mmCIF file of C-alpha atoms in Angstrom:
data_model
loop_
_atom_site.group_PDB
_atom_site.id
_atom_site.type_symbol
_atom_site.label_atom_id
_atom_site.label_comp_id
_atom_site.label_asym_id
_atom_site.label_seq_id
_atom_site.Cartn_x
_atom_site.Cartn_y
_atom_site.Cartn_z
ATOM 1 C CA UNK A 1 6.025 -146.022 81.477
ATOM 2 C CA UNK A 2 7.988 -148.040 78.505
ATOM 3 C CA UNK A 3 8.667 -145.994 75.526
ATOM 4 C CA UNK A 4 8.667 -147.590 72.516
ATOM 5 C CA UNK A 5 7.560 -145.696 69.374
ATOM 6 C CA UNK A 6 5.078 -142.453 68.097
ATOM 7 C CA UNK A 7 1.802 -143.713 69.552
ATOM 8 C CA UNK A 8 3.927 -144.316 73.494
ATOM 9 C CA UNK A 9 5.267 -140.608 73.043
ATOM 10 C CA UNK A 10 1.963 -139.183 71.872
ATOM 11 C CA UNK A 11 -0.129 -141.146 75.065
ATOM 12 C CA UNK A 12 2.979 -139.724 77.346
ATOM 13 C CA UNK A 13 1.884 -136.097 75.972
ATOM 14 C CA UNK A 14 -1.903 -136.706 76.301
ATOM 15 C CA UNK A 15 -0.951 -138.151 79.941
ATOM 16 C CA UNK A 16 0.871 -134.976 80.920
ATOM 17 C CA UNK A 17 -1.687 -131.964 81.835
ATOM 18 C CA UNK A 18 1.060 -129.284 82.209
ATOM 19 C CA UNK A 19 2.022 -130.446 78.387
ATOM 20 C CA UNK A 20 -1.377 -130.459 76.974
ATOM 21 C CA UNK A 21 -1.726 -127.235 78.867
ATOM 22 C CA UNK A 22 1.556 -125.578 76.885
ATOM 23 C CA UNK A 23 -0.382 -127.267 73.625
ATOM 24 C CA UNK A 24 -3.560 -125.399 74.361
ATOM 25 C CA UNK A 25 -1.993 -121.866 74.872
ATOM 26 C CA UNK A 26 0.081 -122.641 71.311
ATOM 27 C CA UNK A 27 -2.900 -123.127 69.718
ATOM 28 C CA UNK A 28 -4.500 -119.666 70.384
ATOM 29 C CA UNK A 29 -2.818 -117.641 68.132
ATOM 30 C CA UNK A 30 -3.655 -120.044 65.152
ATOM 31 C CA UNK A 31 -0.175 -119.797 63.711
ATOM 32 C CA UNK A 32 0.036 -121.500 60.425
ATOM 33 C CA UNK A 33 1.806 -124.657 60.499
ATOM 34 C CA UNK A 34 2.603 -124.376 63.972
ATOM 35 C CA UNK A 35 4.464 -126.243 66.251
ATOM 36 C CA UNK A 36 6.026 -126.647 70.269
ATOM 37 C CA UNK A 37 9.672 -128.442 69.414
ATOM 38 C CA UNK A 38 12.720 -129.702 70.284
ATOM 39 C CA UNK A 39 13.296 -129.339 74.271
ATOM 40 C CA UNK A 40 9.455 -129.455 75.386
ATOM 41 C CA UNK A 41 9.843 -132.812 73.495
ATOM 42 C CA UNK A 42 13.029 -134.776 73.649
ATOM 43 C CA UNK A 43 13.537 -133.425 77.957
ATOM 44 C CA UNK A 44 10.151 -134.937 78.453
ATOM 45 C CA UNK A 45 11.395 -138.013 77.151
ATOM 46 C CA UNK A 46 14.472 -138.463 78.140
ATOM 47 C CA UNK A 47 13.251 -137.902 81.848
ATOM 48 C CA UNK A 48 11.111 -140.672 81.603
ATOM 49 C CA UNK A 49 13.445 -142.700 80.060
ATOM 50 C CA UNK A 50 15.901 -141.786 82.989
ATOM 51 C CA UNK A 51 13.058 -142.894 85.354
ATOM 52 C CA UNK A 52 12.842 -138.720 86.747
ATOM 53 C CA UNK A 53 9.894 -138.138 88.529
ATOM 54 C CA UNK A 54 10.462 -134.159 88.347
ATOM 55 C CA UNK A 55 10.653 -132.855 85.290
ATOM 56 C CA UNK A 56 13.878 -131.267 84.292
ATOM 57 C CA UNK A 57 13.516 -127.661 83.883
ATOM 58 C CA UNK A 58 13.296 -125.889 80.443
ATOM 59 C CA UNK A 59 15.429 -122.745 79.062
ATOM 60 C CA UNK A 60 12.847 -121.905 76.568
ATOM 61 C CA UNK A 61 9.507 -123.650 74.863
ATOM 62 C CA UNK A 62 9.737 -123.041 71.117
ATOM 63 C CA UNK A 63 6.830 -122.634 69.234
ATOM 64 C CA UNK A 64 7.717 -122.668 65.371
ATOM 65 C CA UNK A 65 5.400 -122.053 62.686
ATOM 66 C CA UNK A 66 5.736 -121.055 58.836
ATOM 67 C CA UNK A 67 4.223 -118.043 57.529
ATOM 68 C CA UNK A 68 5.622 -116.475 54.251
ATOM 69 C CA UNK A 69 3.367 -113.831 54.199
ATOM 70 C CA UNK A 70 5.154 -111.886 57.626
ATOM 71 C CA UNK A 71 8.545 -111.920 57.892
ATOM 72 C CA UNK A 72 9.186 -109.504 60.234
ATOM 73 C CA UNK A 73 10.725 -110.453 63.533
ATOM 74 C CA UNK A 74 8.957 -108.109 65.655
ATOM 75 C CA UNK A 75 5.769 -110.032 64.808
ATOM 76 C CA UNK A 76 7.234 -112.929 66.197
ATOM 77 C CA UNK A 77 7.821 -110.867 69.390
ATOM 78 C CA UNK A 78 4.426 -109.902 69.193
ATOM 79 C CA UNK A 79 3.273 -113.927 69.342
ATOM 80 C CA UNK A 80 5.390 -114.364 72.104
ATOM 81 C CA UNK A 81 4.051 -111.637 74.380
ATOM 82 C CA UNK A 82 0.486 -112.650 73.825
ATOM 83 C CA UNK A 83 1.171 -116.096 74.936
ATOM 84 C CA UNK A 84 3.227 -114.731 77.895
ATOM 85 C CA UNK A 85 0.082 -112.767 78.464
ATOM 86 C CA UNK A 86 -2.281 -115.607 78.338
ATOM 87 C CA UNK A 87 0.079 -118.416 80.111
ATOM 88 C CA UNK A 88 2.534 -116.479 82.303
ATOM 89 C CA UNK A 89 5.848 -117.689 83.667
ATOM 90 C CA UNK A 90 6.340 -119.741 80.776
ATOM 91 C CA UNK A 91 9.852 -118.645 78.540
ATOM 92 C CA UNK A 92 8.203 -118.351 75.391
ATOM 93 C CA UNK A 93 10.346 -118.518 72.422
ATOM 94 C CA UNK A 94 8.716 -118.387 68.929
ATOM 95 C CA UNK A 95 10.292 -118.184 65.452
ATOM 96 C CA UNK A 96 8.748 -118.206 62.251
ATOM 97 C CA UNK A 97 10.369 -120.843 59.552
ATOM 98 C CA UNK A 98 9.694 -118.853 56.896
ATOM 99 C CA UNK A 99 13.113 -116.593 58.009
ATOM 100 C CA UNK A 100 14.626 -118.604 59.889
ATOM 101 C CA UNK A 101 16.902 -119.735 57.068
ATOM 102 C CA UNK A 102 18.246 -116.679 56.825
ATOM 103 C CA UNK A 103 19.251 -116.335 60.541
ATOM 104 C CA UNK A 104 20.620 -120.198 60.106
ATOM 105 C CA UNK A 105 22.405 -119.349 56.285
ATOM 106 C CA UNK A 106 20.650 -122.139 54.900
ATOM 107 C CA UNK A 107 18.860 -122.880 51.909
ATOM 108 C CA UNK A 108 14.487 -121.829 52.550
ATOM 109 C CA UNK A 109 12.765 -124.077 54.471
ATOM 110 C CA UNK A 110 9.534 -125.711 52.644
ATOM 111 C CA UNK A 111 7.496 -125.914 56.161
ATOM 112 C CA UNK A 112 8.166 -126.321 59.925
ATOM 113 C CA UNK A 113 9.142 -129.783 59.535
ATOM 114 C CA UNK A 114 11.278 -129.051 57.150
ATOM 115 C CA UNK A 115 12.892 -126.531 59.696
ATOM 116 C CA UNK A 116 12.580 -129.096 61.968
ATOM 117 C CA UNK A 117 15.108 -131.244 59.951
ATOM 118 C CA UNK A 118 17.376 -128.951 59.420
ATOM 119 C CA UNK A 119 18.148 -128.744 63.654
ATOM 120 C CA UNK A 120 21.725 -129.594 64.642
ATOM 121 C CA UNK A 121 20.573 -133.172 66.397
ATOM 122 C CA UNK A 122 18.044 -135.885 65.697
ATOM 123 C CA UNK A 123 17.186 -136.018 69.071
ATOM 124 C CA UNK A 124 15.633 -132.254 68.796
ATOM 125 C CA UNK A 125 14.144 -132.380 65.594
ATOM 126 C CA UNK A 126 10.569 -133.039 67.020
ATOM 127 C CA UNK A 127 7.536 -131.241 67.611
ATOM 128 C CA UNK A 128 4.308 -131.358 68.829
ATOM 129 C CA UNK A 129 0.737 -129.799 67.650
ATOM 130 C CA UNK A 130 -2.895 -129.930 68.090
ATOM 131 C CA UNK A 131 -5.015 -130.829 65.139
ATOM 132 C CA UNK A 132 -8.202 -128.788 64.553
ATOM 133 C CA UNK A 133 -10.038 -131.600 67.259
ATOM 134 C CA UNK A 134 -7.708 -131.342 69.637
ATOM 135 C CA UNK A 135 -5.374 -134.672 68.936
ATOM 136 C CA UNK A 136 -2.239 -134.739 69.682
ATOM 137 C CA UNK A 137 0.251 -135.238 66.236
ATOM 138 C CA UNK A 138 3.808 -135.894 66.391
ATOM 139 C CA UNK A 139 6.253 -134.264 64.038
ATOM 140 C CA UNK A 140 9.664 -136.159 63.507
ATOM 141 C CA UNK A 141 11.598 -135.893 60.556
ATOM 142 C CA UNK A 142 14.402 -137.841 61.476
ATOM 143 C CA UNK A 143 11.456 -140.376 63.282
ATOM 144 C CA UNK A 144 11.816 -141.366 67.090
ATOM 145 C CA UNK A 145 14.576 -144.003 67.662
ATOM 146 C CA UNK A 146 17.295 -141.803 68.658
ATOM 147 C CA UNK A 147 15.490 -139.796 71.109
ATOM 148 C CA UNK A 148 13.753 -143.166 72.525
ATOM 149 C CA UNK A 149 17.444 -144.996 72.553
ATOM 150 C CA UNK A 150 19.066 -141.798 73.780
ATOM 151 C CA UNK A 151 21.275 -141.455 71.488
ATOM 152 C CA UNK A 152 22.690 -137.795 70.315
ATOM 153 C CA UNK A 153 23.377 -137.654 67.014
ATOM 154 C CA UNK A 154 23.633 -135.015 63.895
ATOM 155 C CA UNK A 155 20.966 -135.008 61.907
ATOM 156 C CA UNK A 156 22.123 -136.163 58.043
ATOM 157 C CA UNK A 157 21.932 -131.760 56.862
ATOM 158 C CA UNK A 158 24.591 -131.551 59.511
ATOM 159 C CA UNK A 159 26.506 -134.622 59.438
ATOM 160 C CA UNK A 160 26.871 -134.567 55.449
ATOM 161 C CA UNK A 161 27.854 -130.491 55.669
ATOM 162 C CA UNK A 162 31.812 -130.259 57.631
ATOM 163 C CA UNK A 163 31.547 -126.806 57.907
ATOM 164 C CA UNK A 164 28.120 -127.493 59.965
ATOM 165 C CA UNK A 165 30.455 -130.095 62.467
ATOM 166 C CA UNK A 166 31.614 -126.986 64.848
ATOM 167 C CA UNK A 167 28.475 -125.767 65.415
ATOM 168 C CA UNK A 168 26.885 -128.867 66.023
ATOM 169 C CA UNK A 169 30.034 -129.887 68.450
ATOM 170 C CA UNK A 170 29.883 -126.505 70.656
ATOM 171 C CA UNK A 171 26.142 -127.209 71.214
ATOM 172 C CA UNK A 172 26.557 -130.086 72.729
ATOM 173 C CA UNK A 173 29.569 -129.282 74.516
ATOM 174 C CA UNK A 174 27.105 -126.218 75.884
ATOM 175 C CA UNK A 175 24.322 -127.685 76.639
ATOM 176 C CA UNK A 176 26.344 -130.638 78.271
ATOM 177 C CA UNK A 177 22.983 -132.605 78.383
ATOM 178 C CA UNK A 178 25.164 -135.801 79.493
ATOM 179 C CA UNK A 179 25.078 -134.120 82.746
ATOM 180 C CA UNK A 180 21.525 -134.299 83.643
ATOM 181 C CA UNK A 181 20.687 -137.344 81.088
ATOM 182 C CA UNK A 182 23.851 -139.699 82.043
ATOM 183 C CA UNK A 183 22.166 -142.319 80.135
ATOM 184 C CA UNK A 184 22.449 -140.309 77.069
ATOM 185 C CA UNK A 185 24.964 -141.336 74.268
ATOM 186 C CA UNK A 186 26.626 -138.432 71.995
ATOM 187 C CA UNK A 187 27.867 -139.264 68.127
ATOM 188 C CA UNK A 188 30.731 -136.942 67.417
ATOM 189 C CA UNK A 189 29.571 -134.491 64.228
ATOM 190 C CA UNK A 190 30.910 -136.280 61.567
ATOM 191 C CA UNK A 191 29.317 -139.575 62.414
ATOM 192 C CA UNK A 192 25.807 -140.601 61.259
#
């Protein structure tokens, strides 16, 4: 399948039961402002790009959302173990945006997507929901052309903050995602 922009990425999604069925299960909990990001994303696409007929396997699936109104971690643990209830063997990770600054010393977020643009790399800062009629929508703050081009880049929070550039530069030196993706081509940190 080419990739080419949104609408190819959102009909790879709705082609993809095991996706839709990770979309489903997020939905449940009717998390405000809710979202499944970065590596259920940018893997799936950057497998297809590299012509993979597996998929590559996934540390975690994060499901962000943004809820002011409960702060408290342990309610995030408490999301998590009701969607490891209701879709087991899945590594549920969820985090609400509303803290999440904190953890990341950063100034608030304003929503998820904000969040979302405030991630280390362009090629993570995406995310994928459900609308209330079932639709796939396609969150990406930075938009689509690096993840499509694979290109690994900061996104402009992190390239415009130096003190940001180590952090960004041991991620991808951990994650060492040239290794499965060889296609893939990594900016150093302070380049945009």
């Amino acid at each position: 399948m080419k990739l080419h922009n949104e609408p190819d990425i959102l009909r790879l999604v709705k082609e993809d039961d095991w996706m839709m069925g990770i979309l489903a299960s997020a939905a449940v909990p009717q998390l405000p402002d809710w979202w499944v990001c970065a590596g259920f994303v940018r893997s799936k696409i950057w497998d297809v790009r590299h012509g993979y007929k597996e998929r590559t396997p996934l540390q975690d699936i994060d499901v962000i959302y943004y809820d002011r109104s409960d702060l408290r971690e342990e309610t995030e643990k408490l999301w998590e173990t009701q969607l490891k209830e209701q879709h087991p063997g899945i590594p549920w990770s969820v985090k609400n945006q509303a803290r999440m600054h904190k953890v990341n010393d950063l100034k608030p977020y304003r929503s998820s997507t904000d969040a979302m643009s405030m991630f280390p790399e362009t090629a993570t800062a995406l995310g994928l929901s459900l609308r209330e009629d079932g639709e796939v929508i396609l969150s990406a703050p930075h938009g689509v052309e690096d993840v499509l081009e694979l290109v690994v880049r900061p996104t402009p929070y992190f390239a415009a903050n130096p003190h940001l550039w180590p952090v960004y530069e041991k991620r991808i030196a951990s994650k060492n995602w040239q290794r499965i993706w060889t296609g893939l081509r990594v900016l150093p940190a302070g380049k945009r």
